[in-house]
Tab-separated table of C-alpha atoms in Angstrom:
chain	number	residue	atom	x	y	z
A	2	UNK	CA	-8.444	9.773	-6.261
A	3	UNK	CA	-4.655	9.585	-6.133
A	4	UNK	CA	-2.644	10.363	-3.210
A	5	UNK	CA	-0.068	13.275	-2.696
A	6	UNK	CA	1.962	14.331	0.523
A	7	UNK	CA	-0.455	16.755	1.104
A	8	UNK	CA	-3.537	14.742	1.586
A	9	UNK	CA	-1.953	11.196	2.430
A	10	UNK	CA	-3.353	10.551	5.640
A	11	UNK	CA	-2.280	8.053	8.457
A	12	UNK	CA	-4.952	5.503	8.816
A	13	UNK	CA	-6.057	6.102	5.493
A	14	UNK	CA	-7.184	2.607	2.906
A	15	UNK	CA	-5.990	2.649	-0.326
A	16	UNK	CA	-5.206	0.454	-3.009
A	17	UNK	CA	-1.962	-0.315	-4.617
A	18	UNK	CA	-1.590	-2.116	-8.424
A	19	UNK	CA	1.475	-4.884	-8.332
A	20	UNK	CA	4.611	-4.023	-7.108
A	21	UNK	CA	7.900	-5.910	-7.672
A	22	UNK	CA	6.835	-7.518	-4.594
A	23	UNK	CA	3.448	-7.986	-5.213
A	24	UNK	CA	2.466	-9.989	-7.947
A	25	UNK	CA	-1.199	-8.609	-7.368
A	26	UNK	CA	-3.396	-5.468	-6.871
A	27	UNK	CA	-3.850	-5.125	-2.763
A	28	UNK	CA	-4.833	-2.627	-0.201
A	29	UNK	CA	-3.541	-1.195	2.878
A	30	UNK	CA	-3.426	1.415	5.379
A	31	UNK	CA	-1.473	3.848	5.787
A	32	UNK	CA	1.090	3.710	8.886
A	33	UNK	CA	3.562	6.446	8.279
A	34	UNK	CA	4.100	8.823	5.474
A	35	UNK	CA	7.524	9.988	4.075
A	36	UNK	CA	8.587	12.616	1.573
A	37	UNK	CA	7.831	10.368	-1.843
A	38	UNK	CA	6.484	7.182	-0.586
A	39	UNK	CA	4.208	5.833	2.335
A	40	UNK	CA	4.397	2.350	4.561
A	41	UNK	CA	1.485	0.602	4.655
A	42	UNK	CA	0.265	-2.465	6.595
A	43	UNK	CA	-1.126	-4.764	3.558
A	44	UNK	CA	-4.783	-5.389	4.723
A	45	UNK	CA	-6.279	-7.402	1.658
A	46	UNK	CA	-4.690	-9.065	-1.105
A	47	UNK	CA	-4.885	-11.774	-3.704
A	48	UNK	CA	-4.264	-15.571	-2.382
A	49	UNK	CA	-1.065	-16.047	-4.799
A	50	UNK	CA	0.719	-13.247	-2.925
A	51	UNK	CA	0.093	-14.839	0.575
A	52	UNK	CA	3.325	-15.758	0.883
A	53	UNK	CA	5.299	-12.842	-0.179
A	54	UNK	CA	2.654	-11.068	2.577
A	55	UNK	CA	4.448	-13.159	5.381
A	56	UNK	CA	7.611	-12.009	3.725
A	57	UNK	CA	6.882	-9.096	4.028
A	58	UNK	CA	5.628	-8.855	7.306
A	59	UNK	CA	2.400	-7.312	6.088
A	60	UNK	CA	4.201	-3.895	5.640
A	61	UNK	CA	5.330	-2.415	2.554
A	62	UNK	CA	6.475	0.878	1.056
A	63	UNK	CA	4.903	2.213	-1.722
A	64	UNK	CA	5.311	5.591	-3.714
A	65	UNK	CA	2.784	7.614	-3.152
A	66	UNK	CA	1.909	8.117	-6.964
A	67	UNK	CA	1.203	4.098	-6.999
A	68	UNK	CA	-1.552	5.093	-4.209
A	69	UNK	CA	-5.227	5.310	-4.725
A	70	UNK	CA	-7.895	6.085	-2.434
A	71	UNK	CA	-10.467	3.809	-1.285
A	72	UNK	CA	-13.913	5.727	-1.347
């Protein structure tokens, strides 16, 4: 299930394919949500991205249409 505004939830998992900052598919949860895009805390990822995760800070924003829910 993708994510919109309306039913992007704080708290909520989801998963996330690469980014430009990401070199892998990860999830997160959902911290704060904004008009187009959402800021997640990363929560799992792939090893190879473990250091652009301390980069990072373990938050990243995401647009929301790259979201999908975790069931």
């Amino acid at each position: 299930m993708t994510v919109s505004k309306s039913n992007a939830k704080v708290g909520m998992i989801v998963t996330v394919k690469a980014t430009e900052d990401m070199q892998a598919p990860f999830k997160g949860r959902i911290e704060k949500v904004y008009e187009n895009a959402a800021l997640l805390t990363i929560t799992d990822y792939d090893a190879s991205d473990e250091l652009n995760v301390k980069a990072l800070h373990d938050k990243i924003v995401v647009s929301l249409k790259q979201l999908k829910k975790v069931s």
